[in-house]
């Protein structure tokens, strides 16, 4: 057993050691793991620096005195010079002027609503103000600060680690899906709201935390809304827990009312002004107008980087190419500075998202026109982020939003006008480290009259089955009386309960079943989780796991506009006549072959596949595999030579997606009708399905001018009747054609079963 190098006499040490092992289980190596999260001796606990600090009774002056000192009380290391230079700018932030006022309110109340303009220092400073008063490290607790987006959680944690002069992942860390950057010493944790919700499933009272800060609450993500409802209950059970609700643009009164008339602190003023410009007339083509505006800024405005908001990956990548080409031409022909274009959207892996923080390019030659970076992003860059160097924001006024129609159970992403709050947040990305400009590509009258004040909460626009499953796992049984800020429509809630019941995640009384409990362990939609959990029964869990991973990442097939024919030929190399899921699986298997692995980049390029998507599928697959192993789900395959290899996979798909099935109509080519919801749909032109399958299962309903179903695989009605008898209860079907086809299938099925039992008897 290791002991400290003390200069005490050997005899005494020996005696002490014996005594300690007897009395102090901490010294027992077999019990040591129980104390693993205790502050190890020798590590700074800052007790001396915090002498005179009384928890929840400190002042700004007390904290500032230690902040201004020479030694970092959290690490016992001397403060670096960078620390002091950042400290100086921090002291100029608007929230700083109200540190004492903040502390008083924080100390007096359990819940506090905090509003401060974009860039005023909420996300970076408030958690630190809290740390110095809450002293979580002395209680073996943590302070959490949630963010709706991964990229924000990561970058803000990094900034605050620098501000506190500690190493990221030690005292200050972050936690996002599939990445935990925290350690045993962490007491300030930035995290996505979804991650905190996941933690709540296993720890209903969130006992690890002494203060929880819900940042960007105005975004009203599903996770934030559910967390708010949950925290409202937790604060009653835990009087020691403090909550702060934060945003630049929220309807403070509504939040105050919801949180039992919690007090409000509003911090006025910003660090740098942002000048707003509007167009005189509405723009007919916002993408074209955006390109024009970016190039004009590059040609005429002084040094400073550009942030352009567009709506989705494809649009962003297209526009990035256009702007790059044009900017290169300007550089060649008009001696403009170099411009580097970065793209940012949710499906990019975190390390790619971090590239937006790279510095702008240098001038082409000494003394030449300065370089610029231009970031083109979805609304994931709309809140929280400080990207040093951004001076110009271009805001066309649109974003993609989820819309859910419970009647036909279709969720779709539609390009929609943003809200005033969003526009304000977007403008707030400029003017953070110096004065900025925001170009809104719509008239001022449109801003005033046409934009709604706040974006509709996600909970009112989404399929709720995942959320309902989460709530059940959180121990909330009475969903109707669970206090959500904006309760969803009863029909949407009913639909979710019904879906979960068909998936056997909830029983007829609405209680969580063992399958439901298991499904909630997976960070997946319930249908996907159920498919995965059922897959060993179909002897294909290895394959279904790969398909699940592939369905969880962006499209693996690349189809550039100019090379469509070649891309389609390449896709056909992998095509399976029975459909797209099997085709994707073929791609994945080829991707894992030695041939492809020898040079992945080249192989993907040659086959018109997205290396990035395949790599993230690989990553998601291993994360999910870990959960499957933990839950002791068997990993098996049908031998590839077996003629049931693909059939088993198709059956397993039905186990999760039996509610997403369409039947071919007798009239009209590739016209299908979805079962039960009776929607007319067409097969998406991208499908490889080689024959006129009577019945298909689909992954996605795409709502454009026509209704398409995308990623489809041929299935048999007998399988559906067999796997999901409750859903395929024939008398409940209204459509006559579908009903009689099911009846015929039922007859075939019972004939077959009879034959089987007859032959069994004969033997
Ligand atoms: N990475 C960074 N590099 C340079 N300065 C930064 C960085 N992060 C923050 N800052 C400075 O700190 C200020 C406050 O940032 P913070 O993220 O705390 O603001 P906020 O009030 O949370 O804004 P928002 O409402 O936009 O989220 C910024 O305006 C900027 O001046
Ligand atoms: Mg913020």
XYZ file of N, CA and C and ligand atoms in Angstrom, residues 89-90 93 95 116-126 147 155-156 159 163 215-216 246-249 271-272 357 382-388 425 428-429 431-434, ligand 1:
160
model
N -10.845 41.310 -19.857
C -12.004 41.492 -20.745
C -13.286 40.992 -20.067
N -13.170 39.965 -19.248
C -14.369 39.463 -18.567
C -14.976 40.522 -17.656
N -17.543 42.768 -19.217
C -18.822 42.252 -19.722
C -19.990 42.787 -18.886
N -22.632 41.505 -17.617
C -23.105 40.782 -16.427
C -22.210 41.043 -15.217
N -30.297 38.275 -20.268
C -29.251 39.251 -20.576
C -28.990 39.198 -22.063
N -28.697 40.331 -22.648
C -28.553 40.374 -24.108
C -27.497 39.407 -24.625
N -27.588 39.089 -25.910
C -26.600 38.183 -26.505
C -25.209 38.782 -26.313
N -24.292 37.963 -25.893
C -22.910 38.409 -25.729
C -22.639 39.105 -24.406
N -23.638 39.173 -23.519
C -23.420 39.915 -22.275
C -22.622 39.101 -21.249
N -22.462 37.802 -21.507
C -21.638 37.003 -20.591
C -22.416 35.966 -19.800
N -23.626 35.649 -20.228
C -24.431 34.679 -19.471
C -23.747 33.314 -19.374
N -23.517 32.724 -20.542
C -23.072 31.333 -20.554
C -21.678 31.157 -19.967
N -20.807 32.114 -20.235
C -19.448 31.949 -19.730
C -19.300 32.423 -18.279
N -19.986 33.496 -17.891
C -19.740 34.075 -16.557
C -20.642 33.532 -15.459
N -21.947 33.406 -15.756
C -22.880 33.040 -14.682
C -22.489 31.721 -14.000
N -26.999 23.192 -22.881
C -27.054 23.864 -24.171
C -27.880 22.989 -25.102
N -17.721 24.224 -27.331
C -16.888 25.419 -27.477
C -16.957 26.298 -26.232
N -18.111 26.344 -25.594
C -18.215 27.161 -24.396
C -17.394 26.543 -23.257
N -13.869 27.517 -23.774
C -13.616 28.904 -23.419
C -13.542 29.071 -21.891
N -10.760 30.454 -19.373
C -11.007 31.580 -18.462
C -10.627 31.221 -17.031
N -29.668 26.799 -20.058
C -29.318 27.945 -20.891
C -30.097 27.868 -22.204
N -30.261 29.001 -22.836
C -30.995 29.075 -24.110
C -32.391 28.469 -23.978
N -31.993 30.549 -18.236
C -31.267 31.652 -18.853
C -31.553 31.780 -20.342
N -31.539 32.998 -20.837
C -31.636 33.234 -22.287
C -31.486 34.723 -22.560
N -31.274 35.050 -23.834
C -31.244 36.458 -24.220
C -32.636 36.895 -24.647
N -33.408 35.942 -25.118
C -34.664 36.327 -25.761
C -35.802 35.447 -25.287
N -21.784 44.552 -25.124
C -20.403 44.996 -25.207
C -20.125 45.819 -26.463
N -20.571 45.310 -27.617
C -20.318 46.032 -28.865
C -21.624 46.166 -29.642
N -13.707 27.252 -35.977
C -12.937 28.141 -35.107
C -11.511 28.390 -35.614
N -26.949 29.526 -34.264
C -27.794 30.689 -33.988
C -27.660 31.199 -32.554
N -27.437 30.290 -31.620
C -27.366 30.710 -30.219
C -26.007 30.342 -29.632
N -25.710 30.977 -28.528
C -24.556 30.608 -27.686
C -23.164 30.864 -28.238
N -22.950 30.597 -29.534
C -21.576 30.592 -30.018
C -20.936 31.967 -30.060
N -19.677 32.002 -29.681
C -18.840 33.151 -29.981
C -17.767 32.648 -30.925
N -17.811 33.119 -32.164
C -16.742 32.750 -33.085
C -15.923 34.010 -33.274
N -14.735 33.981 -32.692
C -13.901 35.183 -32.703
C -13.689 35.604 -34.154
N -31.156 36.495 -32.084
C -30.042 35.626 -31.732
C -29.001 35.611 -32.846
N -27.000 38.535 -32.885
C -26.133 38.513 -31.703
C -24.841 37.742 -31.902
N -24.720 37.014 -33.020
C -23.443 36.327 -33.280
C -22.371 37.311 -33.739
N -20.676 41.284 -33.327
C -20.523 42.248 -32.238
C -20.083 41.634 -30.927
N -19.433 40.505 -30.967
C -19.051 39.897 -29.690
C -17.646 40.301 -29.275
N -16.754 40.351 -30.236
C -15.412 40.783 -29.849
C -15.081 42.146 -30.444
N -15.961 42.652 -31.315
C -15.854 44.019 -31.844
C -17.199 44.392 -32.479
N -14.186 31.865 -27.541
C -14.190 33.163 -27.288
N -13.217 33.966 -27.783
C -13.214 35.280 -27.526
N -14.140 35.895 -26.783
C -15.110 35.152 -26.254
C -15.190 33.748 -26.483
N -16.275 33.294 -25.840
C -16.832 34.343 -25.247
N -16.144 35.475 -25.492
C -16.461 36.825 -25.021
O -17.350 36.722 -23.926
C -18.566 37.369 -24.226
C -19.693 36.647 -23.534
O -19.911 35.368 -24.089
P -21.097 34.469 -23.566
O -21.094 33.266 -24.422
O -20.997 34.285 -22.105
O -22.343 35.386 -23.878
P -23.904 35.092 -23.701
O -24.464 36.169 -22.871
O -24.092 33.719 -23.224
O -24.438 35.264 -25.187
P -25.567 34.449 -25.998
O -26.888 34.974 -25.559
O -25.285 34.814 -27.392
O -25.380 33.015 -25.706
C -18.636 37.398 -25.747
O -19.438 38.433 -26.202
C -17.190 37.592 -26.103
O -16.853 38.937 -25.997
